[in-house]
Coordinates of N, CA and C in Angstrom, one line a residue:
G1 N 76.1 117.6 100.6 CA 76.8 117.6 99.3 C 77.5 116.3 99.0
K2 N 77.9 115.6 100.0 CA 78.7 114.4 99.7 C 78.0 113.3 99.0
S3 N 76.7 113.1 99.4 CA 75.9 112.1 98.7 C 75.7 112.5 97.2
T4 N 75.3 113.8 97.0 CA 75.1 114.3 95.7 C 76.4 114.1 94.8
F5 N 77.5 114.5 95.4 CA 78.8 114.4 94.7 C 79.0 112.9 94.3
L6 N 78.9 112.0 95.2 CA 79.1 110.6 95.0 C 78.2 110.0 93.9
N7 N 76.9 110.4 94.1 CA 75.9 109.9 93.1 C 76.1 110.4 91.7
V8 N 76.6 111.6 91.6 CA 76.8 112.2 90.2 C 78.1 111.6 89.7
A9 N 79.2 111.5 90.5 CA 80.5 111.0 90.1 C 80.4 109.5 89.6
A10 N 79.5 108.8 90.3 CA 79.3 107.4 90.0 C 78.3 107.1 88.9
G11 N 77.7 108.2 88.4 CA 76.7 108.0 87.3 C 75.4 107.5 87.8
L12 N 75.1 107.6 89.1 CA 73.8 107.2 89.6 C 72.8 108.4 89.4
D13 N 73.3 109.6 89.4 CA 72.4 110.8 89.1 C 73.1 111.6 88.0
R14 N 72.4 112.3 87.3 CA 72.9 113.1 86.2 C 73.2 114.6 86.7
P15 N 74.3 115.1 86.3 CA 74.6 116.5 86.7 C 73.6 117.5 85.9
T16 N 73.3 118.6 86.6 CA 72.4 119.6 85.9 C 73.3 120.4 85.0
T17 N 74.5 120.6 85.3 CA 75.5 121.3 84.4 C 76.8 120.6 84.4
G18 N 77.6 120.8 83.4 CA 79.0 120.2 83.4 C 79.0 118.8 82.9
S19 N 80.1 118.2 83.1 CA 80.2 116.8 82.7 C 81.0 115.9 83.7
V20 N 80.8 114.6 83.6 CA 81.4 113.7 84.5 C 82.1 112.7 83.5
L21 N 83.5 112.6 83.6 CA 84.2 111.8 82.7 C 84.8 110.6 83.4
L22 N 84.6 109.4 82.8 CA 85.3 108.2 83.3 C 86.1 107.7 82.0
G23 N 87.4 108.0 82.1 CA 88.2 107.7 80.9 C 87.7 108.6 79.8
D24 N 87.3 108.1 78.6 CA 86.8 108.9 77.5 C 85.3 109.0 77.5
A25 N 84.6 108.4 78.5 CA 83.1 108.4 78.5 C 82.6 109.6 79.3
D26 N 81.7 110.4 78.7 CA 81.0 111.5 79.4 C 79.7 110.9 79.9
L27 N 79.7 110.6 81.2 CA 78.5 109.9 81.8 C 77.2 110.7 81.6
A28 N 77.3 112.0 81.5 CA 76.1 112.9 81.3 C 75.5 112.7 79.9
Q29 N 76.3 112.2 79.0 CA 75.9 112.1 77.6 C 75.4 110.7 77.2
L30 N 75.5 109.7 78.2 CA 75.2 108.4 77.9 C 73.7 108.1 78.1
S31 N 73.1 107.2 77.3 CA 71.7 106.8 77.5 C 71.7 106.0 78.8
E32 N 70.5 105.9 79.4 CA 70.3 105.1 80.6 C 70.9 103.7 80.5
R33 N 70.6 103.1 79.3 CA 71.1 101.7 79.1 C 72.6 101.7 79.1
R34 N 73.3 102.6 78.3 CA 74.7 102.6 78.2 C 75.3 102.9 79.6
L35 N 74.7 103.8 80.3 CA 75.2 104.2 81.7 C 75.1 103.0 82.6
T36 N 74.0 102.2 82.5 CA 73.9 101.0 83.4 C 75.0 100.0 83.0
I37 N 75.3 99.8 81.8 CA 76.4 98.9 81.3 C 77.7 99.4 81.8
L38 N 78.0 100.7 81.7 CA 79.2 101.3 82.1 C 79.4 101.1 83.6
R39 N 78.4 101.3 84.4 CA 78.5 101.2 85.9 C 78.8 99.7 86.2
R40 N 78.1 98.8 85.5 CA 78.3 97.3 85.8 C 79.8 96.9 85.4
E41 N 80.3 97.4 84.3 CA 81.6 97.0 83.8 C 82.8 97.7 84.4
R42 N 82.6 99.0 84.7 CA 83.8 99.8 85.0 C 83.8 100.5 86.4
I43 N 82.7 100.3 87.2 CA 82.6 101.0 88.5 C 82.2 100.0 89.5
G44 N 82.9 100.1 90.7 CA 82.5 99.2 91.8 C 82.0 100.1 92.9
F45 N 81.2 99.6 93.8 CA 80.5 100.4 94.9 C 80.7 99.7 96.2
V46 N 81.1 100.4 97.2 CA 81.2 99.9 98.6 C 80.4 100.9 99.5
F47 N 79.4 100.4 100.2 CA 78.5 101.3 101.0 C 78.7 101.0 102.5
Q48 N 78.4 102.0 103.3 CA 78.5 101.8 104.7 C 77.6 100.7 105.2
A49 N 76.4 100.5 104.6 CA 75.5 99.5 105.0 C 75.8 98.1 104.5
F50 N 76.9 97.9 103.8 CA 77.3 96.6 103.2 C 76.4 96.2 102.0
N51 N 75.1 96.2 102.2 CA 74.2 95.9 101.1 C 74.4 94.4 100.6
L52 N 74.6 93.5 101.5 CA 74.7 92.1 101.1 C 73.4 91.5 101.2
L53 N 73.2 90.4 100.3 CA 71.9 89.7 100.3 C 72.0 88.6 101.4
P54 N 71.1 88.6 102.4 CA 71.3 87.7 103.5 C 71.1 86.2 103.1
S55 N 70.3 86.0 102.1 CA 70.0 84.6 101.7 C 71.1 84.0 100.9
L56 N 72.1 84.8 100.5 CA 73.2 84.3 99.6 C 74.5 84.0 100.5
T57 N 75.3 83.1 100.1 CA 76.6 82.8 100.7 C 77.5 84.0 100.4
V58 N 78.7 83.9 101.1 CA 79.7 84.9 100.8 C 80.1 84.8 99.3
A59 N 80.3 83.5 98.8 CA 80.7 83.3 97.4 C 79.7 83.9 96.5
Q60 N 78.4 83.6 96.8 CA 77.3 84.1 95.9 C 77.2 85.6 95.9
N61 N 77.4 86.3 97.1 CA 77.4 87.7 97.2 C 78.5 88.3 96.4
I62 N 79.7 87.7 96.5 CA 80.8 88.3 95.7 C 80.6 88.2 94.2
A63 N 80.0 87.0 93.8 CA 79.8 86.8 92.4 C 78.6 87.5 91.8
L64 N 77.8 88.1 92.6 CA 76.5 88.7 92.2 C 76.7 89.7 91.0
P65 N 77.6 90.6 91.0 CA 77.7 91.5 89.9 C 77.9 90.8 88.5
L66 N 78.7 89.8 88.5 CA 78.9 89.0 87.3 C 77.7 88.3 86.9
R67 N 77.0 87.7 87.8 CA 75.7 87.0 87.5 C 74.7 88.0 86.9
L68 N 74.6 89.2 87.5 CA 73.6 90.2 87.1 C 74.0 90.7 85.7
D69 N 75.2 90.5 85.3 CA 75.7 90.9 84.0 C 75.6 89.7 83.0
G70 N 75.0 88.6 83.4 CA 74.8 87.5 82.5 C 76.0 86.6 82.4
H71 N 77.0 86.7 83.3 CA 78.2 85.8 83.3 C 78.1 84.8 84.4
R72 N 78.7 83.7 84.1 CA 78.8 82.7 85.1 C 80.3 82.8 85.7
P73 N 80.4 83.2 86.9 CA 81.7 83.5 87.5 C 82.5 82.1 87.7
R74 N 83.7 82.1 87.5 CA 84.6 81.0 87.7 C 84.8 80.9 89.2
R75 N 84.7 79.7 89.8 CA 85.0 79.5 91.2 C 86.4 80.0 91.6
S76 N 87.3 79.7 90.7 CA 88.7 80.2 91.0 C 88.8 81.7 91.1
T77 N 88.0 82.4 90.3 CA 88.0 83.9 90.4 C 87.4 84.3 91.7
V78 N 86.3 83.7 92.1 CA 85.7 84.1 93.3 C 86.6 83.8 94.5
R79 N 87.2 82.6 94.5 CA 88.2 82.2 95.6 C 89.4 83.2 95.6
E80 N 89.9 83.6 94.5 CA 91.0 84.5 94.4 C 90.7 85.9 95.0
I81 N 89.5 86.4 94.7 CA 89.1 87.7 95.2 C 88.8 87.6 96.7
A82 N 88.2 86.5 97.1 CA 87.9 86.2 98.6 C 89.2 86.1 99.3
A83 N 90.2 85.5 98.8 CA 91.5 85.4 99.4 C 92.2 86.7 99.6
R84 N 92.0 87.6 98.6 CA 92.6 89.0 98.6 C 92.0 89.7 99.8
V85 N 90.8 89.5 100.2 CA 90.2 90.2 101.4 C 90.2 89.3 102.6
G86 N 90.9 88.2 102.6 CA 91.0 87.4 103.8 C 89.8 86.5 104.1
L87 N 89.0 86.2 103.2 CA 87.7 85.4 103.4 C 87.6 84.1 102.7
E88 N 88.8 83.6 102.3 CA 88.8 82.3 101.5 C 88.2 81.1 102.3
K89 N 88.2 81.2 103.6 CA 87.7 80.1 104.4 C 86.2 80.4 104.8
R90 N 85.6 81.5 104.3 CA 84.3 81.8 104.7 C 83.3 81.8 103.6
L91 N 83.7 81.2 102.4 CA 82.9 81.3 101.2 C 81.5 80.7 101.3
G92 N 81.3 79.7 102.2 CA 80.0 79.1 102.4 C 79.1 79.7 103.4
N93 N 79.7 80.7 104.1 CA 78.9 81.4 105.2 C 77.9 82.4 104.6
R94 N 76.9 82.7 105.4 CA 75.9 83.7 105.1 C 76.4 85.0 105.8
P95 N 75.9 86.2 105.4 CA 76.3 87.4 106.0 C 76.0 87.4 107.5
S96 N 75.0 86.8 108.0 CA 74.6 86.8 109.4 C 75.6 86.1 110.3
Q97 N 76.5 85.3 109.6 CA 77.5 84.5 110.3 C 78.8 85.2 110.4
L98 N 78.9 86.4 109.9 CA 80.1 87.2 109.8 C 80.1 88.4 110.7
S99 N 81.3 88.9 111.1 CA 81.3 90.2 111.8 C 81.1 91.3 110.8
G100 N 80.9 92.5 111.3 CA 80.8 93.7 110.5 C 81.9 93.9 109.6
G101 N 83.2 93.7 110.1 CA 84.3 93.9 109.2 C 84.4 92.9 108.1
Q102 N 84.0 91.6 108.4 CA 84.0 90.6 107.4 C 82.9 90.9 106.4
Q103 N 81.8 91.4 106.8 CA 80.7 91.7 105.8 C 81.2 92.9 104.9
Q104 N 82.0 93.8 105.4 CA 82.5 94.9 104.6 C 83.5 94.4 103.6
R105 N 84.3 93.4 104.1 CA 85.3 92.7 103.2 C 84.6 92.0 102.0
V106 N 83.4 91.4 102.3 CA 82.6 90.8 101.2 C 82.2 91.9 100.3
A107 N 81.7 93.0 100.8 CA 81.3 94.1 99.9 C 82.4 94.6 99.1
I108 N 83.6 94.7 99.6 CA 84.8 95.1 98.8 C 85.1 94.1 97.8
A109 N 85.1 92.8 98.1 CA 85.4 91.8 97.1 C 84.3 91.8 96.0
R110 N 83.1 92.0 96.4 CA 82.0 92.1 95.4 C 82.3 93.3 94.4
A111 N 82.8 94.4 95.0 CA 83.1 95.6 94.2 C 84.3 95.3 93.2
L112 N 85.2 94.4 93.6 CA 86.4 94.2 92.8 C 86.2 93.1 91.8
I113 N 85.2 92.3 91.9 CA 85.0 91.1 91.1 C 85.0 91.4 89.6
T114 N 84.5 92.6 89.2 CA 84.4 92.9 87.8 C 85.7 93.7 87.3
R115 N 86.6 93.8 88.2 CA 87.9 94.5 87.9 C 87.6 95.9 87.4
P116 N 86.9 96.7 88.3 CA 86.5 98.1 87.8 C 87.7 99.0 87.8
E117 N 87.5 100.1 87.0 CA 88.5 101.1 86.9 C 88.5 102.0 88.2
V118 N 87.3 102.2 88.7 CA 87.2 103.0 89.9 C 86.2 102.4 90.9
V119 N 86.5 102.5 92.2 CA 85.6 102.0 93.2 C 85.2 103.2 94.0
F120 N 83.9 103.4 94.2 CA 83.3 104.5 95.0 C 82.9 103.9 96.3
A121 N 83.4 104.5 97.4 CA 83.2 104.0 98.8 C 82.5 105.1 99.6
D122 N 81.3 104.8 100.0 CA 80.5 105.8 100.8 C 80.6 105.5 102.3
E123 N 81.4 106.2 103.1 CA 81.6 106.0 104.5 C 81.8 104.5 104.8
P124 N 82.8 103.9 104.1 CA 82.9 102.4 104.2 C 83.3 101.9 105.6
T125 N 83.7 102.8 106.5 CA 84.1 102.3 107.9 C 83.1 102.9 108.9
G126 N 82.0 103.6 108.5 CA 81.1 104.2 109.4 C 80.5 103.3 110.4
A127 N 80.2 102.0 110.0 CA 79.5 101.1 110.9 C 80.5 100.1 111.6
L128 N 81.8 100.4 111.6 CA 82.8 99.5 112.1 C 83.5 100.1 113.3
D129 N 84.0 99.2 114.1 CA 84.9 99.6 115.2 C 86.2 100.1 114.7
T130 N 87.0 100.8 115.5 CA 88.2 101.4 115.1 C 89.2 100.5 114.4
R131 N 89.5 99.3 115.1 CA 90.5 98.4 114.6 C 90.0 97.8 113.2
T132 N 88.8 97.4 113.2 CA 88.2 96.8 111.9 C 88.2 97.9 110.8
G133 N 87.9 99.1 111.2 CA 87.9 100.2 110.2 C 89.3 100.4 109.6
H134 N 90.3 100.3 110.4 CA 91.7 100.5 109.9 C 92.0 99.3 109.0
E135 N 91.5 98.1 109.3 CA 91.8 97.0 108.4 C 91.1 97.2 107.0
V136 N 89.9 97.7 107.0 CA 89.2 97.9 105.8 C 89.8 99.1 105.0
L137 N 90.3 100.1 105.7 CA 91.0 101.2 105.0 C 92.3 100.7 104.4
G138 N 93.0 99.8 105.1 CA 94.2 99.2 104.6 C 93.9 98.4 103.3
L139 N 92.8 97.7 103.3 CA 92.4 96.9 102.2 C 92.1 97.8 101.0
L140 N 91.4 98.9 101.2 CA 91.1 99.9 100.1 C 92.4 100.5 99.6
R141 N 93.3 100.7 100.5 CA 94.6 101.3 100.1 C 95.3 100.3 99.2
E142 N 95.2 99.0 99.5 CA 95.8 97.9 98.6 C 95.1 97.9 97.2
V143 N 93.9 98.2 97.2 CA 93.2 98.3 95.9 C 93.9 99.3 95.0
V144 N 94.3 100.4 95.6 CA 95.0 101.4 94.8 C 96.5 100.9 94.5
D145 N 97.2 100.5 95.5 CA 98.6 100.2 95.4 C 98.9 98.9 94.6
E146 N 98.1 97.9 94.8 CA 98.3 96.6 94.2 C 97.5 96.4 92.9
Y147 N 96.3 96.8 92.9 CA 95.4 96.6 91.7 C 95.6 97.8 90.7
G148 N 96.1 98.9 91.2 CA 96.2 100.1 90.3 C 94.9 100.8 90.0
R149 N 93.9 100.6 90.9 CA 92.6 101.1 90.7 C 92.5 102.5 91.4
T150 N 91.5 103.2 91.0 CA 91.2 104.5 91.7 C 90.1 104.2 92.7
V151 N 90.2 104.7 94.0 CA 89.2 104.6 95.0 C 88.8 106.1 95.3
V152 N 87.5 106.3 95.2 CA 86.9 107.6 95.6 C 86.1 107.3 96.8
M153 N 86.6 107.9 98.0 CA 86.0 107.6 99.2 C 85.4 108.9 99.8
V154 N 84.1 108.8 100.2 CA 83.5 109.9 100.9 C 83.5 109.6 102.4
T155 N 84.0 110.5 103.2 CA 84.1 110.2 104.7 C 84.1 111.6 105.4
H156 N 83.6 111.5 106.7 CA 83.8 112.7 107.6 C 85.0 112.4 108.5
D157 N 85.6 111.3 108.5 CA 86.6 110.8 109.4 C 88.0 111.2 108.9
P158 N 88.7 112.2 109.7 CA 90.0 112.6 109.3 C 91.0 111.4 109.2
V159 N 90.9 110.4 110.1 CA 91.8 109.3 110.1 C 91.6 108.5 108.8
A160 N 90.3 108.3 108.3 CA 90.1 107.6 107.1 C 90.6 108.4 105.9
G161 N 90.4 109.7 106.0 CA 91.0 110.6 104.9 C 92.5 110.5 104.8
A162 N 93.2 110.2 105.9 CA 94.6 110.2 105.8 C 95.1 109.0 105.0
Y163 N 94.3 108.0 104.7 CA 94.7 106.9 103.9 C 94.8 107.3 102.4
A164 N 94.2 108.4 102.1 CA 94.1 108.9 100.7 C 95.4 109.5 100.2
D165 N 95.5 109.6 98.9 CA 96.6 110.3 98.2 C 96.3 111.8 98.2
R166 N 95.0 112.1 98.1 CA 94.6 113.5 98.0 C 93.2 113.6 98.6
V167 N 93.0 114.7 99.4 CA 91.7 114.9 100.0 C 91.1 116.2 99.4
M168 N 89.8 116.1 99.0 CA 89.1 117.3 98.6 C 88.0 117.6 99.7
L169 N 88.0 118.8 100.1 CA 87.1 119.2 101.2 C 85.9 119.8 100.5
L170 N 84.7 119.4 100.9 CA 83.4 119.9 100.4 C 82.7 120.7 101.5
A171 N 82.2 121.9 101.1 CA 81.4 122.7 102.0 C 80.3 123.3 101.2
D172 N 79.1 123.2 101.6 CA 77.9 123.8 101.0 C 77.9 123.4 99.5
G173 N 78.2 122.2 99.2 CA 78.1 121.7 97.8 C 79.2 122.1 96.9
R174 N 80.3 122.7 97.4 CA 81.4 123.2 96.6 C 82.7 122.7 97.1
V175 N 83.7 122.6 96.3 CA 85.0 122.2 96.7 C 85.6 123.4 97.5
A176 N 86.0 123.1 98.8 CA 86.5 124.2 99.7 C 88.0 124.1 99.9
G177 N 88.6 123.2 99.2 CA 90.1 123.0 99.3 C 90.5 121.6 99.0
T178 N 91.8 121.5 98.9 CA 92.4 120.1 98.7 C 93.6 120.0 99.6
I179 N 93.9 118.8 99.9 CA 95.1 118.5 100.7 C 95.8 117.4 100.0
D180 N 97.1 117.6 99.5 CA 97.9 116.5 99.0 C 98.7 116.0 100.1
V181 N 98.9 114.7 100.1 CA 99.6 113.9 101.1 C 99.0 114.3 102.5
P182 N 97.8 113.9 102.7 CA 97.1 114.4 103.9 C 97.5 113.6 105.2
S183 N 97.4 114.3 106.3 CA 97.5 113.6 107.6 C 96.2 113.9 108.3
A184 N 95.9 113.0 109.3 CA 94.6 113.2 110.0 C 94.6 114.5 110.7
D185 N 95.7 115.0 111.3 CA 95.7 116.3 112.0 C 95.4 117.4 111.0
E186 N 96.0 117.4 109.8 CA 95.8 118.5 108.9 C 94.4 118.5 108.4
I187 N 93.8 117.3 108.1 CA 92.4 117.2 107.7 C 91.5 117.8 108.8
A188 N 91.7 117.4 110.1 CA 90.9 117.8 111.2 C 91.0 119.4 111.3
K189 N 92.2 119.9 111.2 CA 92.3 121.4 111.3 C 91.6 122.1 110.2
R190 N 91.7 121.6 109.0 CA 91.0 122.2 107.8 C 89.5 122.1 108.0
L191 N 89.0 120.9 108.5 CA 87.6 120.8 108.7 C 87.1 121.7 109.8
A192 N 87.8 121.9 110.8 CA 87.5 122.8 111.9 C 87.3 124.2 111.4
R193 N 88.2 124.6 110.5 CA 88.2 126.0 109.9 C 86.9 126.1 109.0
L194 N 86.6 125.1 108.3 CA 85.4 125.1 107.5 C 84.1 125.3 108.3
G195 N 84.1 124.6 109.5 CA 82.9 124.6 110.3 C 82.8 125.9 111.1
G196 N 83.8 126.7 111.2 CA 83.8 127.9 112.0 C 83.7 129.1 111.1

C-alpha cells in the first residue's frame, strides 16, 4: 500500500475514488498536462535509488528540474542549494565519484531547486548505512524546520519515522493508526501489533 499511497498523493497515479488536494488544487480533477506542470512546480521527489543521471555533474543533476521546465538555472542558485546539502565543493563531480550519502544529498538538492511546497521521499535512507541515513534524515528535517516545507516520507524504519512530526501507519492499504510526536520505540511497538 505504501507505493500506491505515495504515487496517488504525489499525483503520479489517479485515485479511483476520493480526492487528493495540494493547496486548492484537486489532483484527481486536473488534466494530465496541468498535473505535469503542478508536479514540476510544486512537488519534489526523493527516491531510494537516487535516480541521478550518471553523465551529468552534480550541478547539472541539481539543475535538471529547472532545465526540464524550460528555465536556465542561475549558478548562484545551484551553488546555494548545493551548499545547503553540504556539496558546494563537489559541483563538478559525477555521481560515480560520490558516496551513497552524497548521491542522496544531490537528490535532495534536486528536489529542492524548484522550491516545492511538498517533498515526497520514498525510503530515502534504504540504501544508506546508519550514520549516513541519520545525516540524510537530519537534512530532510531541516527542509521542514528551515524551509517551512512539508515532507511526506514513506519508510519501514521506526528510527526514520521518529524524525517526523506525525506518523501514519498503513496496513492492508488502509490507515491503521497515527502517532503524534513519535519515538522509534513507540513506532516499533505499534508496527509489531499490526503484524501480529
